CSV table of C-alpha atoms in Angstrom, one decimal:
chain,number,residue,atom,x,y,z
A,1,MET,CA,23.1,26.3,-2.1
A,2,GLU,CA,19.5,27.0,-1.2
A,3,GLU,CA,18.5,28.3,-4.7
A,4,VAL,CA,18.4,24.8,-6.0
A,5,ARG,CA,14.9,23.9,-4.9
A,6,VAL,CA,14.0,21.4,-7.7
A,7,PHE,CA,16.3,18.4,-8.1
A,8,PRO,CA,16.4,14.7,-9.1
A,9,LEU,CA,16.5,11.9,-6.5
A,10,THR,CA,18.0,8.4,-6.4
A,11,CYS,CA,15.6,6.3,-4.3
A,12,ALA,CA,15.9,3.4,-2.0
A,13,VAL,CA,14.9,-0.2,-3.1
A,14,GLN,CA,13.6,-2.7,-0.6
A,15,ASN,CA,14.3,-6.4,-1.6
A,16,TYR,CA,11.6,-8.0,0.6
A,17,ALA,CA,11.1,-11.7,-0.2
A,18,TRP,CA,7.5,-11.2,-1.5
A,19,GLY,CA,8.6,-8.9,-4.3
A,20,LYS,CA,8.7,-9.7,-8.0
A,21,VAL,CA,12.1,-11.0,-9.2
A,22,GLY,CA,14.6,-9.4,-11.5
A,23,LEU,CA,13.1,-7.5,-14.5
A,24,ASP,CA,9.7,-9.0,-13.9
A,25,SER,CA,9.4,-6.3,-11.3
A,26,GLU,CA,8.1,-2.9,-12.2
A,27,VAL,CA,10.3,-1.5,-9.4
A,28,ALA,CA,13.4,-3.0,-11.1
A,29,LYS,CA,12.3,-1.7,-14.5
A,30,LEU,CA,11.8,1.8,-13.1
A,31,VAL,CA,15.2,1.7,-11.3
A,32,LEU,CA,16.9,0.7,-14.6
A,33,GLY,CA,15.0,3.3,-16.5
A,34,GLY,CA,16.1,6.0,-14.1
A,35,ASP,CA,19.7,4.8,-14.1
A,36,PRO,CA,20.8,2.6,-17.1
A,37,LEU,CA,24.0,1.7,-15.1
A,38,ALA,CA,22.0,0.1,-12.3
A,39,VAL,CA,22.6,-3.6,-11.8
A,40,ILE,CA,19.5,-5.7,-11.6
A,41,GLU,CA,20.1,-9.3,-10.4
A,42,ASP,CA,18.0,-12.0,-12.1
A,43,GLY,CA,17.2,-14.0,-8.9
A,44,LYS,CA,16.7,-11.1,-6.6
A,45,PRO,CA,13.3,-9.7,-5.5
A,46,TYR,CA,12.7,-6.0,-6.1
A,47,ALA,CA,9.7,-5.3,-3.9
A,48,GLU,CA,9.5,-1.6,-3.1
A,49,LEU,CA,10.9,1.7,-4.3
A,50,TRP,CA,10.8,4.3,-1.5
A,51,MET,CA,10.5,7.9,-2.6
A,52,GLY,CA,10.8,10.2,0.4
A,53,ALA,CA,12.8,11.0,3.5
A,54,HIS,CA,11.9,8.0,5.8
A,55,PRO,CA,15.1,7.1,7.8
A,56,LYS,CA,14.9,3.5,6.6
A,57,GLY,CA,15.1,4.6,3.0
A,58,ASP,CA,16.1,8.3,2.7
A,59,ALA,CA,16.4,9.3,-1.0
A,60,GLN,CA,19.8,10.4,-2.3
A,61,ILE,CA,20.0,13.9,-3.9
A,62,LYS,CA,21.4,13.7,-7.5
A,63,ASP,CA,22.8,17.2,-7.7
A,64,ASN,CA,26.4,17.9,-6.8
A,65,ARG,CA,25.7,21.6,-6.2
A,66,ILE,CA,23.8,20.6,-3.0
A,67,ALA,CA,25.9,20.0,0.1
A,68,GLN,CA,23.4,17.6,1.8
A,69,THR,CA,23.5,14.1,0.5
A,70,THR,CA,19.9,13.0,1.4
A,71,LEU,CA,16.5,14.5,1.1
A,72,GLY,CA,15.9,14.2,4.8
A,73,GLN,CA,19.1,16.2,5.6
A,74,TRP,CA,18.1,18.8,3.0
A,75,ILE,CA,14.6,19.2,4.4
A,76,ALA,CA,16.1,19.6,7.9
A,77,HIS,CA,18.3,22.4,6.6
A,78,PHE,CA,15.6,24.1,4.5
A,79,PRO,CA,12.2,23.2,6.1
A,80,ALA,CA,10.5,26.1,4.2
A,81,CYS,CA,10.6,23.8,1.1
A,82,LEU,CA,7.7,22.0,2.7
A,83,GLY,CA,5.4,25.0,2.4
A,84,SER,CA,4.4,27.0,5.6
A,85,LYS,CA,1.2,25.1,6.4
A,86,VAL,CA,2.8,21.6,5.9
A,87,LYS,CA,5.9,22.7,7.9
A,88,ASP,CA,3.8,23.9,10.9
A,89,THR,CA,1.3,21.0,10.8
A,90,PHE,CA,3.9,18.2,10.5
A,91,GLN,CA,6.7,19.7,12.6
A,92,GLY,CA,9.1,20.3,9.7
A,93,GLN,CA,8.8,16.7,8.4
A,94,LEU,CA,7.8,15.5,4.9
A,95,PRO,CA,4.4,14.0,5.9
A,96,PHE,CA,4.2,11.2,3.3
A,97,LEU,CA,6.2,8.3,1.9
A,98,PHE,CA,5.7,7.6,-1.8
A,99,LYS,CA,6.3,4.1,-3.1
A,100,VAL,CA,6.1,1.7,-6.0
A,101,LEU,CA,5.3,-1.9,-5.1
A,102,SER,CA,5.8,-5.1,-7.2
A,103,VAL,CA,4.0,-7.9,-5.5
A,104,ASN,CA,4.7,-11.5,-6.4
A,105,THR,CA,3.5,-13.4,-3.3
A,106,ALA,CA,1.0,-12.2,-0.7
A,107,LEU,CA,1.9,-9.6,1.9
A,108,SER,CA,0.8,-10.3,5.5
A,109,ILE,CA,-2.8,-9.9,6.7
A,110,GLN,CA,-2.3,-6.6,8.5
A,111,ALA,CA,-3.8,-3.3,9.6
A,112,HIS,CA,-2.3,0.0,10.6
A,113,PRO,CA,-3.0,1.7,13.9
A,114,ASN,CA,-4.6,5.1,14.3
A,115,ARG,CA,-2.4,7.8,15.9
A,116,GLU,CA,-3.5,7.1,19.5
A,117,LEU,CA,-2.8,3.3,19.2
A,118,ALA,CA,0.4,3.9,17.3
A,119,ALA,CA,1.8,6.0,20.2
A,120,ARG,CA,0.8,3.4,22.7
A,121,LEU,CA,2.3,0.5,20.7
A,122,HIS,CA,5.5,2.4,20.1
A,123,ALA,CA,5.9,3.2,23.8
A,124,GLN,CA,5.2,-0.5,24.8
A,125,PHE,CA,6.9,-2.4,22.0
A,126,PRO,CA,9.4,-0.1,20.1
A,127,GLU,CA,11.2,-3.2,18.6
A,128,HIS,CA,8.0,-4.1,16.8
A,129,TYR,CA,6.4,-0.7,16.3
A,130,PRO,CA,9.2,1.7,15.3
A,131,ASP,CA,7.4,5.0,15.4
A,132,ASN,CA,4.4,6.7,16.9
A,133,ASN,CA,2.7,7.8,13.7
A,134,HIS,CA,-0.5,6.4,12.0
A,135,LYS,CA,-0.2,4.9,8.6
A,136,PRO,CA,-3.2,5.4,6.3
A,137,GLU,CA,-2.3,4.4,2.8
A,138,MET,CA,-3.6,4.3,-0.7
A,139,ALA,CA,-2.7,1.9,-3.6
A,140,ILE,CA,-3.2,2.9,-7.2
A,141,ALA,CA,-2.8,0.0,-9.7
A,142,LEU,CA,-0.2,0.2,-12.4
A,143,THR,CA,-1.0,-3.3,-13.6
A,144,ARG,CA,-3.9,-5.6,-12.7
A,145,PHE,CA,-3.7,-5.6,-8.9
A,146,GLN,CA,-5.3,-7.9,-6.3
A,147,GLY,CA,-5.7,-7.5,-2.6
A,148,LEU,CA,-7.8,-8.5,0.4
A,149,CYS,CA,-9.5,-5.5,2.0
A,150,GLY,CA,-12.1,-5.0,4.7
A,151,PHE,CA,-14.8,-7.4,5.9
A,152,ARG,CA,-17.1,-9.0,3.3
A,153,PRO,CA,-20.9,-8.5,3.5
A,154,VAL,CA,-22.3,-10.8,6.2
A,155,GLU,CA,-24.3,-12.8,3.7
A,156,GLU,CA,-21.0,-13.8,1.9
A,157,ILE,CA,-19.3,-14.8,5.2
A,158,LEU,CA,-22.4,-16.9,6.2
A,159,SER,CA,-22.4,-18.5,2.8
A,160,PHE,CA,-18.8,-19.6,3.3
A,161,LEU,CA,-19.6,-20.8,6.9
A,162,LYS,CA,-22.2,-23.0,5.3
A,163,SER,CA,-20.2,-24.4,2.3
A,164,VAL,CA,-16.8,-24.7,4.0
A,165,PRO,CA,-17.1,-27.0,7.0
A,166,GLU,CA,-13.3,-26.6,7.8
A,167,PHE,CA,-13.8,-22.8,8.2
A,168,ARG,CA,-17.0,-23.4,10.3
A,169,ALA,CA,-15.0,-25.7,12.6
A,170,LEU,CA,-12.5,-22.9,13.4
A,171,VAL,CA,-15.2,-20.2,14.0
A,172,GLY,CA,-17.4,-22.5,16.1
A,173,LYS,CA,-21.2,-23.1,16.1
A,174,GLU,CA,-22.0,-20.5,18.7
A,175,ALA,CA,-20.1,-17.6,17.1
A,176,ALA,CA,-21.4,-18.5,13.6
A,177,GLU,CA,-25.0,-18.6,15.0
A,178,GLU,CA,-24.5,-15.2,16.6
A,179,LEU,CA,-23.4,-13.7,13.3
A,180,ARG,CA,-26.5,-15.2,11.5
A,181,SER,CA,-29.0,-14.0,14.1
A,182,GLY,CA,-27.4,-10.5,14.4
A,183,ALA,CA,-27.7,-9.8,10.6
A,184,GLY,CA,-29.6,-6.6,10.1
A,185,ASP,CA,-28.4,-4.9,13.3
A,186,ALA,CA,-25.1,-3.1,12.7
A,187,SER,CA,-23.9,-3.1,16.3
A,188,CYS,CA,-24.7,-6.8,16.8
A,189,THR,CA,-23.1,-7.6,13.5
A,190,ARG,CA,-19.9,-5.9,14.4
A,191,GLN,CA,-19.7,-7.7,17.8
A,192,ALA,CA,-20.5,-11.1,16.2
A,193,LEU,CA,-18.0,-10.5,13.4
A,194,LYS,CA,-15.3,-9.6,16.0
A,195,LYS,CA,-16.1,-12.8,17.9
A,196,CYS,CA,-16.0,-15.0,14.8
A,197,PHE,CA,-12.7,-13.5,13.5
A,198,THR,CA,-11.1,-13.6,17.0
A,199,ARG,CA,-12.1,-17.2,17.5
A,200,MET,CA,-10.5,-18.2,14.3
A,201,MET,CA,-7.3,-16.3,14.8
A,202,ASN,CA,-6.9,-17.7,18.3
A,203,CYS,CA,-7.5,-21.3,17.2
A,204,GLU,CA,-4.9,-23.8,18.5
A,205,LYS,CA,-2.2,-24.4,15.9
A,206,LYS,CA,-2.8,-28.1,15.6
A,207,VAL,CA,-6.5,-27.6,15.1
A,208,PHE,CA,-6.2,-25.0,12.3
A,209,VAL,CA,-3.4,-26.9,10.6
A,210,ASP,CA,-5.5,-30.1,10.5
A,211,GLN,CA,-8.5,-28.2,9.2
A,212,LEU,CA,-6.5,-26.4,6.6
A,213,ASN,CA,-4.9,-29.6,5.4
A,214,MET,CA,-8.3,-31.2,5.1
A,215,LEU,CA,-9.6,-28.2,3.2
A,216,VAL,CA,-6.7,-28.0,0.8
A,217,LYS,CA,-6.9,-31.8,0.1
A,218,ARG,CA,-10.7,-31.5,-0.6
A,219,VAL,CA,-10.4,-28.5,-2.8
A,220,THR,CA,-7.4,-30.0,-4.7
A,221,GLU,CA,-9.4,-33.2,-5.4
A,222,GLU,CA,-12.5,-31.2,-6.5
A,223,SER,CA,-10.4,-29.1,-8.8
A,224,SER,CA,-8.7,-32.1,-10.3
A,225,ALA,CA,-12.1,-33.7,-10.9
A,226,GLY,CA,-13.1,-30.5,-12.9
A,227,LYS,CA,-15.6,-29.3,-10.2
A,228,ASP,CA,-16.2,-25.7,-9.6
A,229,THR,CA,-14.5,-24.7,-6.3
A,230,ALA,CA,-15.9,-21.1,-6.1
A,231,SER,CA,-18.0,-22.0,-3.1
A,232,SER,CA,-14.8,-22.6,-1.2
A,233,ASN,CA,-12.9,-19.7,-2.9
A,234,GLY,CA,-10.7,-22.6,-4.1
A,235,GLU,CA,-8.3,-20.9,-6.6
A,236,LEU,CA,-7.3,-18.2,-4.1
A,237,LEU,CA,-7.0,-20.7,-1.2
A,238,LEU,CA,-4.6,-23.0,-3.1
A,239,ARG,CA,-2.5,-20.1,-4.3
A,240,LEU,CA,-2.1,-18.7,-0.7
A,241,HIS,CA,-1.5,-22.1,0.8
A,242,CYS,CA,1.2,-22.8,-1.8
A,243,GLN,CA,2.9,-19.5,-0.7
A,244,TYR,CA,2.3,-19.9,3.0
A,245,PRO,CA,1.6,-23.5,3.9
A,246,GLY,CA,0.0,-24.2,7.2
A,247,ASP,CA,-0.7,-20.4,7.8
A,248,ILE,CA,-3.9,-19.3,9.6
A,249,GLY,CA,-4.0,-16.4,7.2
A,250,CYS,CA,-5.2,-18.8,4.4
A,251,PHE,CA,-8.7,-18.8,6.1
A,252,SER,CA,-8.9,-15.0,6.1
A,253,ILE,CA,-10.2,-15.2,2.5
A,254,TYR,CA,-13.6,-16.2,3.9
A,255,PHE,CA,-13.8,-13.0,6.0
A,256,LEU,CA,-12.2,-10.4,3.7
A,257,ASN,CA,-13.2,-8.9,0.4
A,258,HIS,CA,-11.1,-10.0,-2.6
A,259,VAL,CA,-10.6,-6.7,-4.5
A,260,LEU,CA,-9.4,-6.6,-8.1
A,261,LEU,CA,-8.1,-3.2,-9.4
A,262,GLU,CA,-7.6,-2.4,-13.0
A,263,PRO,CA,-4.8,0.0,-13.9
A,264,ASN,CA,-5.4,3.5,-12.4
A,265,GLN,CA,-8.1,2.2,-10.0
A,266,ALA,CA,-7.3,2.8,-6.3
A,267,MET,CA,-8.1,1.6,-2.9
A,268,PHE,CA,-7.7,3.6,0.3
A,269,LEU,CA,-6.8,1.8,3.6
A,270,GLY,CA,-7.7,3.9,6.6
A,271,ALA,CA,-6.7,3.1,10.2
A,272,ASN,CA,-7.7,-0.4,11.5
A,273,GLU,CA,-8.8,-1.7,8.0
A,274,PRO,CA,-7.7,-5.3,7.6
A,275,HIS,CA,-5.9,-5.9,4.3
A,276,ALA,CA,-3.3,-7.9,2.4
A,277,TYR,CA,-1.9,-7.2,-1.1
A,278,LEU,CA,-1.8,-10.4,-3.1
A,279,SER,CA,-0.3,-9.6,-6.5
A,280,GLY,CA,0.5,-6.9,-9.1
A,281,ASP,CA,2.3,-3.6,-9.3
A,282,CYS,CA,1.0,-0.4,-7.7
A,283,ILE,CA,1.9,3.2,-6.8
A,284,GLU,CA,1.4,3.5,-3.0
A,285,CYS,CA,1.3,6.6,-0.8
A,286,MET,CA,1.1,6.7,2.9
A,287,ALA,CA,1.7,8.7,6.0
A,288,CYS,CA,5.4,8.6,6.8
A,289,SER,CA,5.4,5.6,9.2
A,290,ASP,CA,6.4,1.9,9.2
A,291,ASN,CA,3.9,0.7,11.8
A,292,THR,CA,2.1,-2.6,10.8
A,293,VAL,CA,0.1,-5.0,13.0
A,294,ARG,CA,0.3,-8.4,11.4
A,295,ALA,CA,-1.6,-11.6,12.0
A,296,GLY,CA,-1.0,-14.1,9.2
A,297,LEU,CA,0.6,-14.9,5.8
A,298,THR,CA,4.0,-13.8,7.2
A,299,PRO,CA,7.1,-15.1,8.9
A,300,LYS,CA,7.4,-11.7,10.7
A,301,TYR,CA,6.2,-10.9,14.3
A,302,ILE,CA,2.5,-11.6,14.7
A,303,ASP,CA,0.3,-9.7,17.2
A,304,VAL,CA,-3.0,-11.4,17.0
A,305,ASN,CA,-4.6,-9.9,20.1
A,306,THR,CA,-3.8,-6.3,19.1
A,307,LEU,CA,-5.0,-6.9,15.6
A,308,CYS,CA,-8.3,-8.5,16.7
A,309,GLU,CA,-9.0,-5.7,19.1
A,310,MET,CA,-8.2,-2.8,16.8
A,311,LEU,CA,-10.0,-3.9,13.5
A,312,ASN,CA,-12.9,-2.1,11.9
A,313,TYR,CA,-15.6,-4.8,11.9
A,314,SER,CA,-18.0,-2.9,9.6
A,315,PRO,CA,-18.8,-5.2,6.6
A,316,SER,CA,-19.1,-3.7,3.1
A,317,PRO,CA,-19.0,-5.1,-0.5
A,318,SER,CA,-15.7,-5.2,-2.4
A,319,ALA,CA,-17.0,-2.5,-4.8
A,320,ALA,CA,-17.1,-0.1,-1.9
A,321,LYS,CA,-13.4,-0.5,-1.4
A,322,ILE,CA,-12.5,1.1,-4.7
A,323,PHE,CA,-11.5,4.7,-4.1
A,324,PRO,CA,-12.8,7.1,-6.8
A,325,PRO,CA,-10.4,9.8,-8.2
A,326,VAL,CA,-11.6,13.2,-9.4
A,327,GLN,CA,-10.7,15.0,-12.6
A,328,ASP,CA,-8.9,18.3,-11.8
A,329,ALA,CA,-11.2,21.2,-12.7
A,330,SER,CA,-8.4,23.4,-13.8
A,331,ASP,CA,-6.1,20.9,-15.7
A,332,PRO,CA,-7.5,18.2,-18.0
A,333,CYS,CA,-4.2,16.3,-17.7
A,334,VAL,CA,-4.6,15.8,-13.9
A,335,THR,CA,-6.6,13.2,-12.0
A,336,VAL,CA,-6.6,13.6,-8.3
A,337,TYR,CA,-6.7,10.9,-5.7
A,338,ASP,CA,-7.5,12.8,-2.5
A,339,PRO,CA,-8.1,10.5,0.5
A,340,PRO,CA,-9.9,11.5,3.7
A,341,VAL,CA,-6.6,12.2,5.6
A,342,PRO,CA,-4.5,15.4,5.5
A,343,ASP,CA,-1.1,13.6,5.1
A,344,PHE,CA,-1.0,13.1,1.4
A,345,THR,CA,-2.7,13.4,-2.0
A,346,VAL,CA,-1.6,11.8,-5.3
A,347,MET,CA,-2.1,13.1,-8.8
A,348,ARG,CA,-1.9,11.1,-12.0
A,349,ILE,CA,-0.7,13.4,-14.8
A,350,GLN,CA,-1.3,12.2,-18.3
A,351,VAL,CA,0.1,14.6,-20.9
A,352,THR,CA,-1.1,13.7,-24.4
A,353,ALA,CA,1.2,13.4,-27.4
A,354,SER,CA,-0.1,16.6,-28.9
A,355,VAL,CA,1.1,18.7,-26.0
A,356,LYS,CA,4.8,19.6,-26.4
A,357,GLN,CA,5.1,21.9,-23.3
A,358,TYR,CA,3.4,21.2,-20.0
A,359,THR,CA,3.6,23.3,-16.8
A,360,LEU,CA,3.6,21.4,-13.6
A,361,ALA,CA,1.5,23.8,-11.5
A,362,PRO,CA,2.9,25.0,-8.2
A,363,VAL,CA,1.3,23.7,-5.0
A,364,ASP,CA,1.7,24.9,-1.4
A,365,SER,CA,3.5,21.7,-0.5
A,366,ALA,CA,6.7,19.9,-1.3
A,367,SER,CA,6.0,17.2,-3.9
A,368,ILE,CA,7.7,14.2,-5.4
A,369,LEU,CA,7.2,13.4,-9.1
A,370,LEU,CA,7.7,10.0,-10.7
A,371,VAL,CA,7.8,9.4,-14.4
A,372,ILE,CA,6.2,6.2,-15.5
A,373,GLU,CA,6.3,6.6,-19.2
A,374,GLY,CA,7.8,9.1,-21.7
A,375,ASP,CA,10.7,11.6,-21.9
A,376,ALA,CA,10.9,15.3,-21.1
A,377,SER,CA,13.3,18.0,-20.2
A,378,ALA,CA,12.4,19.9,-17.0
A,379,THR,CA,13.2,23.6,-16.5
A,380,SER,CA,12.5,25.7,-13.4
A,381,PRO,CA,13.7,29.0,-11.9
A,382,ALA,CA,14.5,26.8,-8.9
A,383,ALA,CA,16.8,24.5,-10.9
A,384,PRO,CA,19.8,26.2,-12.4
A,385,SER,CA,20.1,23.8,-15.3
A,386,ASP,CA,17.7,21.5,-17.2
A,387,VAL,CA,16.8,18.1,-15.7
A,388,SER,CA,16.4,15.2,-18.1
A,389,LEU,CA,13.4,13.1,-17.2
A,390,LYS,CA,12.6,9.6,-18.5
A,391,ARG,CA,10.8,6.5,-17.3
A,392,GLY,CA,11.9,5.9,-13.7
A,393,SER,CA,13.1,9.5,-13.1
A,394,VAL,CA,12.1,10.9,-9.7
A,395,LEU,CA,12.1,14.7,-9.1
A,396,PHE,CA,11.7,16.6,-5.8
A,397,VAL,CA,9.8,19.9,-6.2
A,398,SER,CA,9.8,22.4,-3.3
A,399,ALA,CA,6.5,24.1,-2.4
A,400,ASN,CA,5.2,26.9,-4.7
A,401,GLU,CA,7.7,26.1,-7.5
A,402,SER,CA,6.5,25.5,-11.0
A,403,VAL,CA,8.3,23.2,-13.5
A,404,ILE,CA,8.0,23.5,-17.3
A,405,LEU,CA,8.3,20.1,-19.0
A,406,HIS,CA,9.4,20.0,-22.7
A,407,VAL,CA,7.9,16.8,-23.8
A,408,ALA,CA,10.3,14.8,-26.1
A,409,SER,CA,8.5,11.4,-26.5
A,410,PRO,CA,5.9,10.9,-29.3
A,411,SER,CA,3.6,9.1,-26.9
A,412,GLY,CA,3.3,11.9,-24.3
A,413,LEU,CA,4.1,11.6,-20.6
A,414,THR,CA,2.6,9.6,-17.7
A,415,MET,CA,3.6,10.7,-14.2
A,416,PHE,CA,2.4,10.4,-10.6
A,417,ARG,CA,2.9,13.3,-8.1
A,418,ALA,CA,2.6,13.0,-4.3
A,419,CYS,CA,2.0,16.1,-2.2
A,420,CYS,CA,0.1,17.3,0.9
A,421,LEU,CA,-2.8,19.6,0.1
A,422,LEU,CA,-3.9,21.1,3.5
């Protein structure tokens, strides 16, 4: 039945080991909110909620009038739902994957390839790189969120090379001196930074494990004696070493910015940007891909050479990593996070308590709506009956369809909407 073009979804949960456990997880809370009969296990990690049509987590359609059981199958039958521009540009595929992440322990030090490299890696190593698409992504904090992102300003790295002898030992005198003498020249700095990072990442295991153990011992002793360990980034070092003992990724904190996001702040991660999420809950949107090049803080496949070759070695301060949203000019309830890639845009929709009826404006793209807070009843010409929305509800809206929300909760509504604005 093609006339049902707005419908609720049941979305896939990924139980990766780094996820928050049980009802500590925002993912688990949203799942339970959307389906009170869902069983949440106390000791189980609930890491990611996938809202989209990726084959590893294709959403189930919650409408028995629709013959297809998954969103991917439905889009394949009715590609016009994407909007004509999106359908033509992205070959009839939903171009984004929308997620919620609940991070308890650090994710791997990683970067995502651009389209050209993704195609090459997929052709050479399909078992490690499952598709040929790029994977730019954006994280929007739901709770206080921490991550590593991009190379620090050179002065900060040089300061750590001076104050952390164990770090200096891995990078080596020659590479460290090149970084110091190249400061001020952007091209020389990038080359020197690449050399320093590559030296460290390719260090013999025995060497870096010995240095890491010495560093952890020293920082632990200093901390116990009440000394300030900031010059060694001590608190973060001990936390990561506790999660991934003996892992080279523990040293990456001296190269990469430590970024703190408050709720609703965002960071955008373009191709070749080194990063690792450390803790907190976030909304994430990305191009529909699962390609990741990893090099530390992980038990998964590590591809150090590819990572060191591909990275963007342009240093910048952590404040520059925070991506600014824009207030929608035509709707005071909408804040737009529009990254410099065509694949996706995210809107935060905050309907105040005084508004009892809100119209979700039509856009020329399929979109996915997630309710974070509040209750409403949704009506649309493209949905034969009302859809009840509450915390954790996920709604698929075909291109150019409007949805009227009758707000039932006294505190208003908070929602996030992912779409593709070409």
